[in-house]
Coordinates of N, CA and C in Angstrom, one line a residue:
X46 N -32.3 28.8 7.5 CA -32.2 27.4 8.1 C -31.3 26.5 7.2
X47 N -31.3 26.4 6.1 CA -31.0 25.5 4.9 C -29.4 26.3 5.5
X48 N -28.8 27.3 5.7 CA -27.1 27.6 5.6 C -26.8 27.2 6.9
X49 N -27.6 27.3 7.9 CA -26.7 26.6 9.2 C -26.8 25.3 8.8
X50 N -27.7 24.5 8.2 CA -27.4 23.2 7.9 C -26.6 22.5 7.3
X51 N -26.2 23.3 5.6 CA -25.5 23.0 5.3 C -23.6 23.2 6.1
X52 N -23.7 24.7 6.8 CA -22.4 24.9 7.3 C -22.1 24.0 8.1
X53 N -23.2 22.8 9.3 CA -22.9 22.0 10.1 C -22.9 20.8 9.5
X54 N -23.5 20.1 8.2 CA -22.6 19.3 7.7 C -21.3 19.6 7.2
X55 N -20.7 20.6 6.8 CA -19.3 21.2 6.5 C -18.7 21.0 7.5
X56 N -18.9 21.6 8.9 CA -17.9 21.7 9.9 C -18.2 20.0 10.7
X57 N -19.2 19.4 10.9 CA -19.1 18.0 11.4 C -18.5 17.2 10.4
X58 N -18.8 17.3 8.8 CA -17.8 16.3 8.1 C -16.2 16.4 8.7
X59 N -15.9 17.9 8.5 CA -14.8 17.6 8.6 C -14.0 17.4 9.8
X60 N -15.0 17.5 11.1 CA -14.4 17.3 12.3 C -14.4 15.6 12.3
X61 N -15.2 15.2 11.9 CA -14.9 13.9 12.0 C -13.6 12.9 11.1
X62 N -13.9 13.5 9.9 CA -12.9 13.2 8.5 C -11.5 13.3 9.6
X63 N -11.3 14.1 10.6 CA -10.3 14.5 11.0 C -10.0 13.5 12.2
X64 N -11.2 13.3 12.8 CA -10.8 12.0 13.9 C -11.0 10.9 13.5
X65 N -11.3 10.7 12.2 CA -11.2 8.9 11.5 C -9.6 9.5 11.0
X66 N -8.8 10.1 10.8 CA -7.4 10.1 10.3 C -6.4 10.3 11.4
X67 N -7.1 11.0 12.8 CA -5.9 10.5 13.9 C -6.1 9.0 14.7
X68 N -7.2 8.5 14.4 CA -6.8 7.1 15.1 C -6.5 6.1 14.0
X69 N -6.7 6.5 12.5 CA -6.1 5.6 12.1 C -4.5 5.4 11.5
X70 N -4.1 6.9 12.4 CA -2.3 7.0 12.1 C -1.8 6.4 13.8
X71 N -2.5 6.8 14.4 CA -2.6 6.8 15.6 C -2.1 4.9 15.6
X72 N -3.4 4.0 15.9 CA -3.0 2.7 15.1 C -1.7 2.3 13.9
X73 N -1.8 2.8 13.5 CA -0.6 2.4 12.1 C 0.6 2.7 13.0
X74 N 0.7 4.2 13.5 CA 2.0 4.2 13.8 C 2.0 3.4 15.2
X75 N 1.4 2.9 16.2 CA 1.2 1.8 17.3 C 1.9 0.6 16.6
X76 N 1.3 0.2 15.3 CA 1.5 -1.2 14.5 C 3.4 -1.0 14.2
X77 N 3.4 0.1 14.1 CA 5.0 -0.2 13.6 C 6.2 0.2 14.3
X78 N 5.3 0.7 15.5 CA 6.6 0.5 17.1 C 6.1 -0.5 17.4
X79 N 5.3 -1.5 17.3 CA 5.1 -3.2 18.0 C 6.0 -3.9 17.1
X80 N 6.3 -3.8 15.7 CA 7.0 -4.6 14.9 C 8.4 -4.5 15.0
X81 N 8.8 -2.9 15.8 CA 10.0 -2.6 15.3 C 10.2 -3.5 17.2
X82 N 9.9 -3.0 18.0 CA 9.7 -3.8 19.2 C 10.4 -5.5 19.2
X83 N 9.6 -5.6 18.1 CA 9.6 -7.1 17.7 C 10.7 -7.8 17.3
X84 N 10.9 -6.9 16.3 CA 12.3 -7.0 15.5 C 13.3 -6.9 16.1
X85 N 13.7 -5.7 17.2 CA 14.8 -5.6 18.0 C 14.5 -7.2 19.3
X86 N 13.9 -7.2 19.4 CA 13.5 -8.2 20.8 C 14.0 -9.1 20.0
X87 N 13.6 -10.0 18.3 CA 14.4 -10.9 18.1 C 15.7 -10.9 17.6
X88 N 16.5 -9.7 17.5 CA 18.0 -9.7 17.3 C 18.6 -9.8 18.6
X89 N 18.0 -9.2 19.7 CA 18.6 -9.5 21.2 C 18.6 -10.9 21.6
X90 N 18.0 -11.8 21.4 CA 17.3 -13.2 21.7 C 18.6 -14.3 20.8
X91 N 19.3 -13.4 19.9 CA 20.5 -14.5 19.5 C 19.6 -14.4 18.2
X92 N 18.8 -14.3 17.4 CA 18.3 -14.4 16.1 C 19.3 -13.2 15.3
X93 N 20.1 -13.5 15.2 CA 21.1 -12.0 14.3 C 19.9 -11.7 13.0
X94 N 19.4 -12.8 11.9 CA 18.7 -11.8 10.7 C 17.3 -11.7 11.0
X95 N 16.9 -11.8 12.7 CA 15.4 -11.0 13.0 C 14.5 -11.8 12.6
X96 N 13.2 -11.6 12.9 CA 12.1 -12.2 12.6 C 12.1 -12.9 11.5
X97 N 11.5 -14.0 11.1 CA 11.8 -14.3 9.9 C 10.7 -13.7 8.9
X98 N 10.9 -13.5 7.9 CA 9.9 -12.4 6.8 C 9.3 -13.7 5.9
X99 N 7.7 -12.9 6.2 CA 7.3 -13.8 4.9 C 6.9 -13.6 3.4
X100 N 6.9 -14.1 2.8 CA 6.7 -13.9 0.8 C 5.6 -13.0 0.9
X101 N 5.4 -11.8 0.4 CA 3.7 -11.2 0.1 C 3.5 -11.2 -1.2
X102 N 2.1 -11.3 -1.5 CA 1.7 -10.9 -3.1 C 2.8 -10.1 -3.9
X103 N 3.1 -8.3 -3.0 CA 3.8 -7.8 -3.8 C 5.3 -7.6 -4.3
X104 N 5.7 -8.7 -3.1 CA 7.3 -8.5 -3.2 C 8.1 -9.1 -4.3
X105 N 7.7 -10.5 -5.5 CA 8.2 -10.3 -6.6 C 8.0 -9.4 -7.4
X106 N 6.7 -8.5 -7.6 CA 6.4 -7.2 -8.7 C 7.7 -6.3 -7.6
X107 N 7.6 -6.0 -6.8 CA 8.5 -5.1 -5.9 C 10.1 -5.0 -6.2
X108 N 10.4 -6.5 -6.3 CA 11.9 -7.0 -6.7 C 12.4 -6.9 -8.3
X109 N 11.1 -6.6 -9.2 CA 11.1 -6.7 -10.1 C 11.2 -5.1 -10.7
X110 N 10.3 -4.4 -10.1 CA 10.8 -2.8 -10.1 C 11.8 -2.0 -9.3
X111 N 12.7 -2.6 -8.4 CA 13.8 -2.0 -8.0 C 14.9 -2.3 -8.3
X112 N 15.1 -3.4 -9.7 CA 16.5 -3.5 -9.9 C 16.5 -2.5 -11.5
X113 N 16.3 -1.6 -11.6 CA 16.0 -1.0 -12.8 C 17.3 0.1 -12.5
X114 N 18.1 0.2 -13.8 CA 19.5 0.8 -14.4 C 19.1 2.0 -14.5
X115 N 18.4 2.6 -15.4 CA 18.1 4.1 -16.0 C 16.5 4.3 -15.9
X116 N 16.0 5.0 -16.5 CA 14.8 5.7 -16.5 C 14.3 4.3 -17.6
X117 N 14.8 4.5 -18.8 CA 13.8 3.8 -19.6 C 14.2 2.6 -19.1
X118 N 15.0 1.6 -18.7 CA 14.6 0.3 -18.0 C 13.5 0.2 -17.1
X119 N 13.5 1.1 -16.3 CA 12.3 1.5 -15.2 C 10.4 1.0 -15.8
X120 N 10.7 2.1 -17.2 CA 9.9 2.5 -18.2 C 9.6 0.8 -18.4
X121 N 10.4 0.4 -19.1 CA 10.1 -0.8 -19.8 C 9.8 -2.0 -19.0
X122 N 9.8 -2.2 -17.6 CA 9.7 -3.2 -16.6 C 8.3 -2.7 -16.2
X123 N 7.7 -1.4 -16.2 CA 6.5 -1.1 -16.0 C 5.6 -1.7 -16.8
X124 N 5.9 -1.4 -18.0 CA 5.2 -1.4 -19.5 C 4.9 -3.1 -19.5
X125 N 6.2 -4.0 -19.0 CA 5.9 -5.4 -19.2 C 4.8 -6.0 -18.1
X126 N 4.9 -5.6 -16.9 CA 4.2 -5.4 -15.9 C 2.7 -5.5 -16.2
X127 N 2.8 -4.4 -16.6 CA 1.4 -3.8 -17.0 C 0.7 -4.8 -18.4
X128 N 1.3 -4.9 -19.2 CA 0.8 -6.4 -20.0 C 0.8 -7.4 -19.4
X129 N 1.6 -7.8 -18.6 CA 1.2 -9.3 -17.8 C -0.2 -9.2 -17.1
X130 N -0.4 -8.1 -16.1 CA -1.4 -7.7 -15.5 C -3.0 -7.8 -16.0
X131 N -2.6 -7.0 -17.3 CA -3.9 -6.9 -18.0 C -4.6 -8.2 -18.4
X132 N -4.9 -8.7 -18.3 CA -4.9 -10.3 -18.9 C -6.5 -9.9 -20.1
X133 N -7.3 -8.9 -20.2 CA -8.1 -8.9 -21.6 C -7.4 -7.8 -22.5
X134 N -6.5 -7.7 -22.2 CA -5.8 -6.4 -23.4 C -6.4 -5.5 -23.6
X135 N -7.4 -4.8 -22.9 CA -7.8 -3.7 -23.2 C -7.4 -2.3 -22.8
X136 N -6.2 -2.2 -22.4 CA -5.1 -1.1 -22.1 C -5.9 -0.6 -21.1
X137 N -6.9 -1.3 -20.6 CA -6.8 -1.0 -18.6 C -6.7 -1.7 -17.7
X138 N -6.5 -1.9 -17.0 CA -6.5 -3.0 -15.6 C -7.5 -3.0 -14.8
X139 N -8.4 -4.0 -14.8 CA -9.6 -4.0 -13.7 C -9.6 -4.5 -12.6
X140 N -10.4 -4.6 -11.8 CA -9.8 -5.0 -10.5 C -9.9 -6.9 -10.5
X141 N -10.7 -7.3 -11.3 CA -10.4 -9.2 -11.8 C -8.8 -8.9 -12.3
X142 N -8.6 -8.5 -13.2 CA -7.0 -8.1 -13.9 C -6.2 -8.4 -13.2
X143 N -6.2 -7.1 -12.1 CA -5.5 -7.1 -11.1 C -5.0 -8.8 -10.1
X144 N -6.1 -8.7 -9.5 CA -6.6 -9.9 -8.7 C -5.5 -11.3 -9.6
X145 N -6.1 -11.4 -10.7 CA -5.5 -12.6 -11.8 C -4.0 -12.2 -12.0
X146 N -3.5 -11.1 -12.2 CA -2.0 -10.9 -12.4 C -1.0 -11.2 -11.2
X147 N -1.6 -10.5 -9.8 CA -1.1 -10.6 -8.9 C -0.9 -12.2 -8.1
X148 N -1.7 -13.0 -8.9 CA -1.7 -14.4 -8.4 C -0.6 -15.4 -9.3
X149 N 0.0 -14.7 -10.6 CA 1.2 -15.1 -11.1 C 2.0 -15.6 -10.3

């Protein structure tokens, strides 16, 4: 009794694990043919630079890790990052840390 039970939580976990991951790509990829929809709808409408874009939390850390030269600049913009971040210096980031850095 105990092996059909556990084999049918085995096979229902993962039949389900499997249908919470097609509707939630399912959704996502819906979400970003409605945006791209969007976007083309306002370049046709006479808006030539499209929807207008707004500021998010991560787009100065974002701007701040994509203008990197070589590997160790990369390295070193991380490393600064991650000290700003930290704000108790305890060489980890918690999720207050996080929350407090990202609001710089």
């Amino acid at each position: 009794v105990s092996l059909f039970f556990v084999s049918y939580l085995l096979i229902v976990g993962t039949f389900l694990v499997n249908v919470v991951i097609a509707v939630l790509l399912d959704e996502f990829l819906g979400a970003v043919a409605e945006d791209r929809r969007r976007e083309a709808q306002g370049v046709h409408e006479g808006n030539a630079s499209g929807p207008e874009r707004q500021e998010g939390a991560l787009d100065a850390l974002l701007r701040t890790l994509t203008g990197f030269n070589t590997s160790r600049d990369l390295t070193k913009r991380t490393r600064e990052i991650f000290h700003v971040v930290d704000e108790d210096a305890d060489g980890l980031v918690s999720l207050d840390d996080l929350r407090e850095g990202l609001a710089k």
